[in-house]
Amino acid sequence: LSELGRGDLKDAICSRVLDRNGPLWNEGRAVLEQELKQPGMYFSILEQLATGEKQVDQIGSLARVENAAINRYLSVLASLHIVRRKLPVGAGVSTRSGHWELRDPFFRFWFRYVANNRSRLESGRVEQVRDEILVDLDNVMGWSFEQCCRRWLEAYAVEDSIGAPQQIGSWWSRNGQTEVDVVGVRKHLYVLVGSCKWRRIAGVEILEDLYAKQEELGPRADDARRVLFAREDFTKEVRKKAAADGVLLFSAADLFA
């Protein structure tokens, strides 16, 4: 993947991933064909997961395959470290609310953009596909940014400032209507709640949404520290309200300083 780290992003996407002669053009297919004898259904599952994490029944419904068979396919992909099962913080392994997701950011990119546009790319419409990718790219970056924020909190944040959580992850309701990007738990209490938004400037609506989600977590989250992450900066209104309420604010630059 060091191939993507050199030169302009637009040129790198075209020449190294979307071009039929590029070094990463066939990467997703090649990995599956190397590891699996019949990659067809696995390919279909990964295309689904490239659009976002899903539950087993959602995957089965889209693929028109029984859940038991989908579980077998997912187990194989998990053994290859291509996918993983994601659980809401505090849930047991047997919970039915687990989601499956692609582990690798490049695989997410490849199955989202290359696999779904193969016929157009083979006919030479590379720049057209590239332009569509650049418009949509923030949707993929949002997922990666959430991952970075959680890992940064685990590795570098001063424990006392974030409530000294014993576990950091994300949380979502059983009906899937509410999701909290960052949740920290200590002794069965929520000590940290946070939101991660891959946008240049985060407005006050993001902060208000975080307050609402904290309420949905119930009394166990009443004393949780709140943290907000944004791509570049926050509006003056957010900074003023955050200072008054003790909300921690971080930009992407803070994470990689």
Coordinates of N, CA and C in Angstrom, one line a residue:
L1 N 0.8 -1.2 0.0 CA 0.0 0.0 0.0 C 0.8 1.3 0.0
S2 N 2.2 1.1 0.1 CA 3.0 2.3 0.0 C 2.9 2.9 -1.3
E3 N 2.4 2.2 -2.3 CA 2.1 2.7 -3.7 C 1.2 4.0 -3.6
L4 N 0.3 4.0 -2.6 CA -0.6 5.1 -2.5 C 0.0 6.3 -1.8
G5 N 1.1 6.2 -1.2 CA 1.7 7.2 -0.4 C 2.6 8.2 -1.1
R6 N 2.7 8.1 -2.5 CA 3.6 8.9 -3.2 C 2.7 9.8 -4.2
G7 N 3.0 11.1 -4.3 CA 2.4 11.9 -5.3 C 1.0 12.4 -4.9
D8 N 0.4 13.1 -5.9 CA -0.9 13.6 -5.8 C -2.0 12.5 -5.6
L9 N -3.0 12.8 -4.7 CA -4.0 11.8 -4.5 C -4.8 11.4 -5.7
K10 N -5.2 12.4 -6.5 CA -5.9 12.1 -7.7 C -5.1 11.2 -8.7
D11 N -3.8 11.5 -8.8 CA -3.0 10.8 -9.7 C -2.8 9.4 -9.2
A12 N -2.6 9.3 -7.9 CA -2.3 8.0 -7.3 C -3.5 7.0 -7.4
I13 N -4.7 7.6 -7.2 CA -6.0 6.8 -7.4 C -6.1 6.3 -8.8
C14 N -5.8 7.1 -9.8 CA -6.0 6.8 -11.2 C -4.9 5.8 -11.6
S15 N -3.6 6.1 -11.4 CA -2.5 5.3 -12.0 C -2.2 4.0 -11.2
R16 N -2.6 4.0 -9.9 CA -2.2 2.8 -9.1 C -3.3 1.9 -8.7
V17 N -4.6 2.4 -8.8 CA -5.7 1.6 -8.4 C -6.7 1.4 -9.5
L18 N -7.1 2.5 -10.2 CA -8.1 2.4 -11.2 C -7.7 2.0 -12.6
D19 N -6.4 2.2 -12.9 CA -5.9 1.9 -14.2 C -5.6 0.4 -14.3
R20 N -6.0 -0.3 -15.4 CA -5.9 -1.7 -15.5 C -4.4 -2.2 -15.4
N21 N -3.5 -1.3 -15.6 CA -2.1 -1.7 -15.5 C -1.4 -1.2 -14.2
G22 N -2.3 -0.7 -13.3 CA -1.8 -0.2 -12.0 C -1.5 -1.4 -11.1
P23 N -0.6 -1.2 -10.1 CA -0.2 -2.3 -9.2 C -1.2 -2.7 -8.3
L24 N -2.3 -1.9 -8.1 CA -3.3 -2.3 -7.1 C -4.7 -2.5 -7.8
W25 N -4.7 -2.5 -9.1 CA -5.9 -2.7 -9.9 C -6.7 -3.9 -9.5
N26 N -6.0 -5.1 -9.3 CA -6.7 -6.3 -9.1 C -6.5 -6.9 -7.7
E27 N -6.1 -6.0 -6.8 CA -5.6 -6.4 -5.4 C -6.7 -7.2 -4.7
G28 N -8.0 -6.6 -4.6 CA -9.0 -7.3 -3.9 C -9.3 -8.7 -4.4
R29 N -9.5 -8.8 -5.8 CA -9.8 -10.1 -6.4 C -8.6 -11.1 -6.2
A30 N -7.4 -10.6 -6.3 CA -6.2 -11.5 -6.2 C -6.1 -12.1 -4.8
V31 N -6.4 -11.3 -3.8 CA -6.3 -11.8 -2.4 C -7.3 -12.9 -2.2
L32 N -8.5 -12.7 -2.7 CA -9.5 -13.8 -2.5 C -9.2 -15.0 -3.3
E33 N -8.8 -14.8 -4.6 CA -8.5 -16.0 -5.4 C -7.3 -16.8 -4.9
Q34 N -6.4 -16.1 -4.2 CA -5.2 -16.8 -3.6 C -5.6 -17.6 -2.4
E35 N -6.6 -17.1 -1.7 CA -6.9 -17.8 -0.4 C -8.1 -18.8 -0.5
L36 N -9.0 -18.5 -1.5 CA -10.3 -19.3 -1.6 C -10.5 -19.9 -3.0
K37 N -11.0 -21.1 -3.0 CA -11.2 -21.8 -4.3 C -12.4 -21.3 -5.0
Q38 N -13.5 -20.9 -4.3 CA -14.7 -20.4 -4.9 C -15.0 -19.0 -4.3
P39 N -14.4 -18.0 -4.8 CA -14.5 -16.7 -4.1 C -15.8 -15.9 -4.4
G40 N -16.7 -16.4 -5.2 CA -17.9 -15.7 -5.7 C -18.7 -15.1 -4.6
M41 N -19.2 -15.9 -3.7 CA -20.1 -15.4 -2.6 C -19.3 -14.5 -1.6
Y42 N -18.0 -14.9 -1.4 CA -17.2 -14.0 -0.5 C -17.1 -12.6 -1.1
F43 N -16.9 -12.6 -2.4 CA -16.8 -11.3 -3.2 C -18.1 -10.5 -3.0
S44 N -19.2 -11.1 -3.1 CA -20.5 -10.5 -2.9 C -20.7 -9.9 -1.5
I45 N -20.3 -10.7 -0.5 CA -20.4 -10.2 0.9 C -19.5 -9.0 1.1
L46 N -18.3 -9.0 0.6 CA -17.4 -7.9 0.8 C -17.8 -6.6 0.1
E47 N -18.5 -6.8 -1.1 CA -19.0 -5.6 -1.7 C -20.1 -5.0 -0.9
Q48 N -20.9 -5.8 -0.2 CA -21.9 -5.3 0.7 C -21.3 -4.6 1.9
L49 N -20.3 -5.2 2.5 CA -19.7 -4.6 3.7 C -18.9 -3.3 3.3
A50 N -18.5 -3.2 2.1 CA -17.8 -2.0 1.7 C -18.7 -0.7 1.7
T51 N -20.0 -0.9 1.8 CA -20.9 0.2 1.9 C -21.2 0.5 3.4
G52 N -20.7 -0.3 4.3 CA -21.0 -0.1 5.7 C -21.2 -1.4 6.5
E53 N -21.0 -1.3 7.8 CA -21.1 -2.5 8.6 C -22.6 -3.0 8.6
K54 N -22.8 -4.3 8.7 CA -24.1 -4.9 8.6 C -24.2 -6.1 9.6
Q55 N -25.5 -6.4 9.9 CA -25.8 -7.6 10.7 C -25.9 -8.8 9.7
V56 N -25.8 -10.0 10.3 CA -25.9 -11.2 9.4 C -27.2 -11.2 8.6
D57 N -28.3 -10.9 9.2 CA -29.6 -11.0 8.5 C -29.7 -10.0 7.4
Q58 N -29.0 -8.9 7.5 CA -29.0 -7.9 6.4 C -28.2 -8.4 5.2
I59 N -27.1 -9.0 5.5 CA -26.2 -9.6 4.5 C -27.0 -10.8 3.8
G60 N -27.6 -11.6 4.6 CA -28.3 -12.8 4.1 C -29.4 -12.4 3.2
S61 N -30.2 -11.3 3.6 CA -31.3 -10.8 2.8 C -30.8 -10.3 1.5
L62 N -29.8 -9.5 1.4 CA -29.3 -9.0 0.2 C -28.7 -10.0 -0.7
A63 N -28.1 -11.0 -0.1 CA -27.4 -12.1 -0.9 C -28.4 -13.2 -1.2
R64 N -29.6 -13.2 -0.6 CA -30.6 -14.3 -0.7 C -30.0 -15.6 -0.3
V65 N -29.3 -15.6 0.8 CA -28.7 -16.8 1.3 C -29.1 -16.9 2.8
E66 N -29.3 -18.1 3.3 CA -29.7 -18.3 4.7 C -28.6 -17.9 5.6
N67 N -29.0 -17.4 6.8 CA -28.0 -16.8 7.8 C -27.0 -17.8 8.2
A68 N -27.3 -19.1 8.3 CA -26.4 -20.1 8.7 C -25.2 -20.2 7.7
A69 N -25.5 -20.1 6.4 CA -24.5 -20.1 5.4 C -23.7 -18.8 5.4
I70 N -24.3 -17.7 5.6 CA -23.6 -16.4 5.7 C -22.6 -16.5 6.9
N71 N -23.0 -17.0 8.0 CA -22.1 -17.1 9.1 C -20.9 -17.9 8.8
R72 N -21.0 -19.0 8.0 CA -19.9 -19.8 7.6 C -18.9 -19.0 6.7
Y73 N -19.5 -18.3 5.8 CA -18.7 -17.4 4.9 C -17.9 -16.4 5.7
L74 N -18.6 -15.8 6.7 CA -18.0 -14.7 7.5 C -16.9 -15.3 8.4
S75 N -17.1 -16.5 8.9 CA -16.1 -17.1 9.7 C -14.8 -17.3 9.0
V76 N -15.0 -17.7 7.7 CA -13.8 -17.9 6.9 C -13.1 -16.6 6.6
L77 N -13.8 -15.6 6.3 CA -13.2 -14.3 6.0 C -12.6 -13.7 7.3
A78 N -13.2 -14.0 8.5 CA -12.6 -13.5 9.7 C -11.3 -14.3 10.0
S79 N -11.2 -15.5 9.7 CA -10.0 -16.3 9.9 C -8.8 -15.8 9.0
L80 N -9.2 -15.1 7.9 CA -8.2 -14.5 7.0 C -7.9 -13.1 7.4
H81 N -8.5 -12.6 8.5 CA -8.4 -11.2 9.0 C -8.8 -10.2 8.0
I82 N -9.8 -10.5 7.2 CA -10.4 -9.6 6.2 C -11.6 -8.9 6.8
V83 N -12.4 -9.6 7.6 CA -13.6 -9.0 8.3 C -13.5 -9.3 9.8
R84 N -14.3 -8.6 10.6 CA -14.4 -8.8 12.0 C -15.8 -8.5 12.5
R85 N -16.2 -9.2 13.6 CA -17.5 -8.9 14.2 C -17.3 -7.8 15.2
K86 N -18.1 -6.8 15.1 CA -18.0 -5.6 16.0 C -19.2 -5.7 17.0
L87 N -18.9 -5.5 18.3 CA -20.0 -5.6 19.3 C -20.1 -4.2 20.0
P88 N -21.3 -3.8 20.4 CA -21.4 -2.6 21.1 C -20.7 -2.8 22.5
V89 N -20.1 -1.7 23.0 CA -19.4 -1.8 24.3 C -20.3 -2.3 25.4
G90 N -19.8 -3.3 26.1 CA -20.6 -3.8 27.2 C -21.5 -5.0 26.9
A91 N -21.6 -5.3 25.6 CA -22.4 -6.5 25.1 C -21.7 -7.8 25.2
G92 N -22.4 -8.8 25.5 CA -21.8 -10.2 25.5 C -21.5 -10.7 24.1
V93 N -20.7 -11.7 24.0 CA -20.3 -12.2 22.7 C -21.5 -12.8 22.0
S94 N -22.5 -13.3 22.8 CA -23.7 -14.0 22.2 C -24.8 -13.0 21.7
T95 N -24.5 -11.7 21.9 CA -25.6 -10.7 21.5 C -25.9 -10.8 20.1
R96 N -27.2 -10.6 19.7 CA -27.6 -10.6 18.3 C -27.4 -9.3 17.6
S97 N -26.9 -8.3 18.4 CA -26.8 -7.0 17.8 C -25.4 -6.7 17.2
G98 N -24.6 -7.7 17.1 CA -23.3 -7.6 16.5 C -23.3 -7.2 15.1
H99 N -22.4 -6.4 14.6 CA -22.2 -6.0 13.2 C -20.9 -6.6 12.7
W100 N -21.0 -6.8 11.4 CA -19.7 -7.3 10.7 C -19.2 -6.1 9.8
E101 N -17.9 -6.0 9.8 CA -17.3 -4.9 9.0 C -16.0 -5.3 8.4
L102 N -15.6 -4.7 7.3 CA -14.3 -4.9 6.7 C -13.2 -4.3 7.6
R103 N -12.1 -5.0 7.8 CA -11.1 -4.6 8.7 C -10.1 -3.6 8.1
D104 N -9.8 -3.8 6.8 CA -8.8 -3.1 6.1 C -9.3 -1.9 5.3
P105 N -8.8 -0.7 5.6 CA -9.4 0.5 4.8 C -9.2 0.4 3.3
F106 N -8.1 -0.2 2.9 CA -7.9 -0.3 1.4 C -8.9 -1.3 0.8
F107 N -9.2 -2.4 1.5 CA -10.2 -3.3 1.0 C -11.6 -2.6 0.9
R108 N -11.9 -1.8 1.9 CA -13.1 -1.1 1.9 C -13.2 -0.2 0.7
F109 N -12.1 0.5 0.4 CA -12.0 1.3 -0.8 C -12.1 0.5 -2.1
W110 N -11.4 -0.6 -2.2 CA -11.4 -1.4 -3.4 C -12.7 -2.0 -3.7
F111 N -13.4 -2.6 -2.7 CA -14.6 -3.2 -3.0 C -15.8 -2.2 -3.2
R112 N -15.6 -1.0 -2.6 CA -16.6 0.0 -2.8 C -16.5 0.7 -4.2
Y113 N -15.3 0.9 -4.7 CA -15.1 1.7 -5.9 C -14.6 0.9 -7.1
V114 N -13.7 0.0 -6.9 CA -13.2 -0.7 -8.1 C -14.1 -1.9 -8.5
A115 N -14.5 -2.7 -7.5 CA -15.3 -3.8 -7.9 C -16.6 -3.4 -8.5
N116 N -17.2 -2.4 -8.0 CA -18.5 -1.9 -8.4 C -18.5 -1.2 -9.8
N117 N -17.3 -0.8 -10.2 CA -17.1 0.0 -11.4 C -16.2 -0.7 -12.4
R118 N -16.1 -2.0 -12.3 CA -15.1 -2.7 -13.1 C -15.3 -2.5 -14.6
S119 N -16.6 -2.6 -15.0 CA -16.9 -2.6 -16.5 C -16.5 -1.2 -17.0
R120 N -16.9 -0.1 -16.3 CA -16.5 1.2 -16.8 C -15.0 1.4 -16.8
L121 N -14.3 0.9 -15.8 CA -12.9 1.1 -15.7 C -12.2 0.3 -16.9
E122 N -12.7 -0.8 -17.2 CA -12.1 -1.6 -18.3 C -12.4 -1.0 -19.6
S123 N -13.4 -0.2 -19.7 CA -13.7 0.5 -21.0 C -12.9 1.9 -21.1
G124 N -12.1 2.2 -20.0 CA -11.3 3.4 -20.1 C -11.9 4.6 -19.5
R125 N -13.0 4.5 -18.8 CA -13.6 5.7 -18.2 C -13.1 5.9 -16.8
V126 N -11.8 6.0 -16.7 CA -11.1 6.1 -15.4 C -11.3 7.4 -14.7
E127 N -11.2 8.5 -15.4 CA -11.3 9.8 -14.8 C -12.8 10.1 -14.4
Q128 N -13.8 9.5 -15.1 CA -15.1 9.6 -14.7 C -15.4 9.0 -13.3
V129 N -14.8 7.8 -13.2 CA -15.0 7.0 -11.9 C -14.2 7.8 -10.8
R130 N -13.0 8.3 -11.1 CA -12.2 9.0 -10.2 C -12.9 10.2 -9.6
D131 N -13.6 10.9 -10.5 CA -14.3 12.1 -10.0 C -15.5 11.7 -9.1
E132 N -16.1 10.6 -9.4 CA -17.2 10.2 -8.5 C -16.6 9.7 -7.1
I133 N -15.5 9.1 -7.2 CA -14.8 8.7 -5.9 C -14.5 9.9 -5.0
L134 N -13.9 10.9 -5.6 CA -13.5 12.1 -4.9 C -14.7 12.8 -4.2
V135 N -15.9 12.7 -4.9 CA -17.1 13.3 -4.3 C -17.5 12.5 -3.1
D136 N -17.4 11.2 -3.2 CA -17.9 10.3 -2.1 C -16.9 9.9 -1.1
L137 N -15.6 10.3 -1.3 CA -14.5 9.8 -0.4 C -14.7 10.1 1.0
D138 N -15.3 11.2 1.4 CA -15.5 11.6 2.8 C -16.3 10.5 3.5
N139 N -17.2 9.8 2.8 CA -18.0 8.8 3.4 C -17.1 7.6 3.9
V140 N -16.1 7.3 3.2 CA -15.2 6.3 3.6 C -14.2 6.8 4.7
M141 N -13.8 8.0 4.5 CA -12.9 8.6 5.5 C -13.5 8.7 6.9
G142 N -14.8 8.9 6.9 CA -15.5 9.0 8.2 C -15.4 7.8 9.0
W143 N -15.5 6.6 8.4 CA -15.3 5.3 9.1 C -13.9 5.2 9.6
S144 N -12.9 5.6 8.8 CA -11.5 5.5 9.2 C -11.2 6.5 10.3
F145 N -11.8 7.6 10.2 CA -11.5 8.7 11.3 C -12.1 8.2 12.6
E146 N -13.2 7.6 12.6 CA -13.7 7.0 13.9 C -12.8 6.0 14.5
Q147 N -12.2 5.1 13.7 CA -11.2 4.2 14.1 C -10.0 4.8 14.7
C148 N -9.5 5.9 14.1 CA -8.4 6.6 14.6 C -8.6 7.3 15.9
C149 N -9.8 7.9 16.0 CA -10.2 8.5 17.3 C -10.2 7.6 18.4
R150 N -10.8 6.4 18.3 CA -10.9 5.5 19.4 C -9.5 4.9 19.7
R151 N -8.7 4.7 18.7 CA -7.4 4.2 19.0 C -6.5 5.2 19.7
W152 N -6.7 6.5 19.3 CA -5.9 7.6 19.9 C -6.3 7.7 21.4
L153 N -7.6 7.6 21.7 CA -8.0 7.7 23.1 C -7.4 6.6 23.9
E154 N -7.4 5.4 23.3 CA -6.8 4.2 24.0 C -5.3 4.4 24.3
A155 N -4.6 4.9 23.3 CA -3.2 5.0 23.4 C -2.6 6.2 24.0
Y156 N -3.2 7.4 23.8 CA -2.5 8.6 24.1 C -3.3 9.6 25.0
A157 N -4.6 9.4 25.1 CA -5.3 10.4 26.0 C -5.0 10.2 27.4
V158 N -4.9 11.3 28.1 CA -4.6 11.3 29.6 C -5.8 10.7 30.3
E159 N -5.6 9.6 31.0 CA -6.7 8.8 31.5 C -7.7 9.6 32.4
D160 N -7.1 10.4 33.2 CA -7.9 11.2 34.2 C -8.9 12.1 33.4
S161 N -8.4 12.6 32.3 CA -9.2 13.6 31.5 C -10.4 12.9 30.8
I162 N -10.4 11.6 30.6 CA -11.5 10.9 29.9 C -12.1 9.9 30.8
G163 N -11.9 10.0 32.1 CA -12.6 9.1 33.0 C -12.0 7.8 33.3
A164 N -10.7 7.6 32.8 CA -10.0 6.3 33.0 C -10.8 5.1 32.6
P165 N -11.3 5.0 31.4 CA -12.1 3.9 31.0 C -11.3 2.6 30.9
Q166 N -12.0 1.5 31.2 CA -11.4 0.2 31.1 C -11.5 -0.4 29.7
Q167 N -12.5 0.1 29.0 CA -12.8 -0.3 27.6 C -13.3 0.8 26.8
I168 N -12.8 1.0 25.6 CA -13.3 2.0 24.7 C -13.8 1.3 23.4
G169 N -14.9 1.8 22.9 CA -15.4 1.2 21.7 C -16.6 2.1 21.2
S170 N -17.6 1.5 20.6 CA -18.8 2.3 20.1 C -20.0 1.6 20.7
W171 N -21.1 2.2 20.6 CA -22.4 1.6 21.1 C -23.5 1.9 20.2
W172 N -24.4 1.0 20.0 CA -25.7 1.3 19.3 C -26.8 0.6 19.9
S173 N -28.0 1.1 19.7 CA -29.2 0.6 20.3 C -29.6 -0.7 19.5
R174 N -30.5 -1.5 20.2 CA -30.9 -2.8 19.5 C -31.6 -2.6 18.2
N175 N -32.4 -1.5 18.1 CA -33.1 -1.2 16.9 C -32.3 -0.5 15.9
G176 N -31.0 -0.2 16.2 CA -30.1 0.5 15.3 C -30.4 1.9 15.0
Q177 N -31.3 2.5 15.7 CA -31.7 3.9 15.5 C -30.7 4.9 16.1
T178 N -30.0 4.5 17.1 CA -29.0 5.4 17.8 C -27.7 4.7 17.8
E179 N -26.6 5.5 17.5 CA -25.3 5.0 17.6 C -24.4 6.1 18.1
V180 N -23.5 5.7 19.1 CA -22.5 6.6 19.7 C -21.2 6.2 19.2
D181 N -20.4 7.1 18.6 CA -19.2 6.8 17.9 C -18.1 6.3 18.9
V182 N -18.1 7.0 20.1 CA -17.1 6.6 21.1 C -17.8 6.5 22.5
V183 N -17.5 5.4 23.1 CA -18.0 5.1 24.4 C -16.9 4.5 25.3
G184 N -16.7 5.0 26.5 CA -15.8 4.4 27.4 C -16.5 3.9 28.6
V185 N -16.2 2.7 29.1 CA -16.8 2.1 30.2 C -15.8 1.7 31.3
R186 N -16.3 2.0 32.6 CA -15.5 1.6 33.8 C -16.5 1.2 34.8
K187 N -16.3 0.0 35.3 CA -17.1 -0.6 36.4 C -18.6 -0.4 36.1
H188 N -19.0 -0.8 34.9 CA -20.4 -0.8 34.5 C -21.0 0.5 34.3
L189 N -20.2 1.6 34.3 CA -20.7 2.9 34.1 C -20.0 3.5 32.8
Y190 N -20.8 4.3 32.1 CA -20.3 5.0 31.0 C -19.5 6.3 31.5
V191 N -18.2 6.3 31.3 CA -17.4 7.4 31.8 C -17.0 8.3 30.7
L192 N -17.2 7.9 29.4 CA -16.8 8.7 28.2 C -17.8 8.5 27.1
V193 N -18.3 9.6 26.5 CA -19.1 9.5 25.3 C -18.5 10.5 24.3
G194 N -18.5 10.2 23.0 CA -17.9 11.1 22.1 C -18.5 10.9 20.7
S195 N -18.3 11.9 19.9 CA -18.7 11.9 18.5 C -17.6 12.3 17.6
C196 N -17.4 11.6 16.4 CA -16.4 11.8 15.5 C -16.9 12.2 14.1
K197 N -16.7 13.4 13.6 CA -17.2 13.8 12.4 C -16.1 14.3 11.4
W198 N -16.1 13.6 10.3 CA -15.1 13.9 9.3 C -15.6 15.1 8.4
R199 N -15.6 16.3 9.0 CA -16.0 17.5 8.3 C -15.1 18.6 8.7
R200 N -14.9 19.5 7.8 CA -13.9 20.6 8.1 C -14.2 21.4 9.3
I201 N -15.5 21.8 9.4 CA -15.9 22.6 10.6 C -17.1 21.9 11.2
A202 N -17.0 21.6 12.5 CA -18.1 21.0 13.2 C -19.0 22.1 13.9
G203 N -20.3 22.1 13.6 CA -21.2 23.0 14.1 C -21.9 22.6 15.4
V204 N -22.7 23.5 16.0 CA -23.3 23.2 17.3 C -24.2 22.1 17.2
E205 N -24.8 21.8 16.1 CA -25.8 20.6 16.0 C -25.1 19.3 16.3
I206 N -23.8 19.2 16.0 CA -23.1 18.0 16.4 C -23.0 17.8 17.9
L207 N -22.7 18.9 18.6 CA -22.6 18.9 20.0 C -23.9 18.6 20.6
E208 N -25.0 19.2 20.1 CA -26.3 18.9 20.7 C -26.8 17.5 20.5
D209 N -26.3 16.9 19.3 CA -26.6 15.5 19.0 C -25.9 14.6 20.0
L210 N -24.7 15.0 20.4 CA -24.0 14.2 21.4 C -24.7 14.2 22.7
Y211 N -25.2 15.4 23.1 CA -25.9 15.5 24.4 C -27.1 14.6 24.4
A212 N -27.8 14.6 23.2 CA -29.0 13.7 23.1 C -28.7 12.2 23.2
K213 N -27.6 11.9 22.6 CA -27.2 10.4 22.6 C -26.8 10.0 24.0
Q214 N -26.1 11.0 24.7 CA -25.7 10.7 26.1 C -27.0 10.4 27.0
E215 N -28.0 11.1 26.8 CA -29.3 10.9 27.5 C -29.9 9.5 27.2
E216 N -29.7 9.1 25.9 CA -30.3 7.8 25.5 C -29.6 6.7 26.2
L217 N -28.3 6.9 26.6 CA -27.6 5.8 27.3 C -28.1 5.6 28.8
G218 N -28.9 6.6 29.2 CA -29.5 6.4 30.5 C -28.7 7.0 31.7
P219 N -29.1 6.7 32.9 CA -28.5 7.2 34.1 C -27.0 6.8 34.3
R220 N -26.6 5.7 33.7 CA -25.2 5.2 33.9 C -24.3 6.1 33.1
A221 N -24.8 7.0 32.3 CA -23.9 7.9 31.5 C -24.0 9.4 32.0
D222 N -24.7 9.6 33.1 CA -25.0 10.9 33.6 C -23.7 11.7 33.8
D223 N -22.6 11.1 34.3 CA -21.4 11.8 34.7 C -20.3 11.5 33.7
A224 N -20.6 11.0 32.5 CA -19.6 10.7 31.5 C -19.0 12.0 31.0
R225 N -17.6 11.9 30.7 CA -17.0 13.0 30.0 C -17.4 13.0 28.6
R226 N -17.4 14.2 28.0 CA -17.8 14.3 26.6 C -16.7 14.8 25.7
V227 N -16.5 14.2 24.5 CA -15.4 14.5 23.7 C -16.0 14.6 22.2
L228 N -15.5 15.6 21.5 CA -15.9 15.8 20.1 C -14.7 15.9 19.2
F229 N -14.7 15.1 18.1 CA -13.6 15.1 17.2 C -14.1 15.7 15.8
A230 N -13.3 16.5 15.2 CA -13.6 17.0 13.9 C -12.4 17.0 13.0
R231 N -12.6 17.1 11.7 CA -11.5 17.0 10.7 C -10.5 18.2 10.9
E232 N -11.1 19.4 11.0 CA -10.2 20.6 11.1 C -10.5 21.5 12.3
D233 N -11.7 21.9 12.5 CA -12.0 22.9 13.5 C -13.4 22.9 13.9
F234 N -13.8 23.8 14.9 CA -15.1 23.9 15.4 C -15.6 25.4 15.3
T235 N -16.9 25.6 15.2 CA -17.4 26.9 15.2 C -17.2 27.6 16.5
K236 N -17.2 28.9 16.5 CA -17.0 29.7 17.8 C -18.1 29.3 18.8
E237 N -19.3 29.0 18.3 CA -20.4 28.7 19.2 C -20.1 27.3 19.9
V238 N -19.6 26.4 19.1 CA -19.2 25.1 19.7 C -18.1 25.3 20.8
R239 N -17.1 26.1 20.5 CA -16.0 26.3 21.4 C -16.5 26.9 22.7
K240 N -17.4 27.9 22.6 CA -17.9 28.5 23.7 C -18.7 27.6 24.6
K241 N -19.6 26.8 24.0 CA -20.5 25.9 24.7 C -19.6 24.8 25.3
A242 N -18.7 24.3 24.5 CA -17.8 23.2 25.0 C -17.0 23.6 26.3
A243 N -16.5 24.9 26.2 CA -15.8 25.4 27.4 C -16.6 25.5 28.6
A244 N -17.9 25.9 28.4 CA -18.8 26.0 29.6 C -19.2 24.7 30.1
D245 N -19.3 23.7 29.2 CA -19.8 22.3 29.7 C -18.7 21.3 29.9
G246 N -17.5 21.7 29.7 CA -16.4 20.8 29.9 C -16.2 19.7 28.9
V247 N -16.6 20.1 27.6 CA -16.4 19.1 26.5 C -15.0 19.2 25.9
L248 N -14.4 18.1 25.7 CA -13.1 18.1 25.1 C -13.2 18.1 23.6
L249 N -12.4 19.0 22.9 CA -12.4 19.1 21.5 C -11.1 18.8 20.9
F250 N -11.1 18.0 19.8 CA -9.9 17.5 19.2 C -10.1 17.6 17.6
S251 N -9.0 18.0 16.9 CA -9.1 18.0 15.5 C -8.2 16.8 15.0
A252 N -8.2 16.5 13.7 CA -7.3 15.4 13.2 C -5.9 15.8 13.4
A253 N -5.5 17.1 13.4 CA -4.1 17.5 13.6 C -3.7 17.2 15.0
D254 N -4.6 17.3 16.0 CA -4.3 16.9 17.4 C -3.9 15.5 17.5
L255 N -4.6 14.6 16.7 CA -4.4 13.2 16.8 C -3.0 12.8 16.3
F256 N -2.5 13.5 15.3 CA -1.3 13.1 14.7 C -0.1 14.1 15.0
A257 N -0.3 14.9 16.0 CA 0.7 15.9 16.4 C 1.9 15.2 17.0

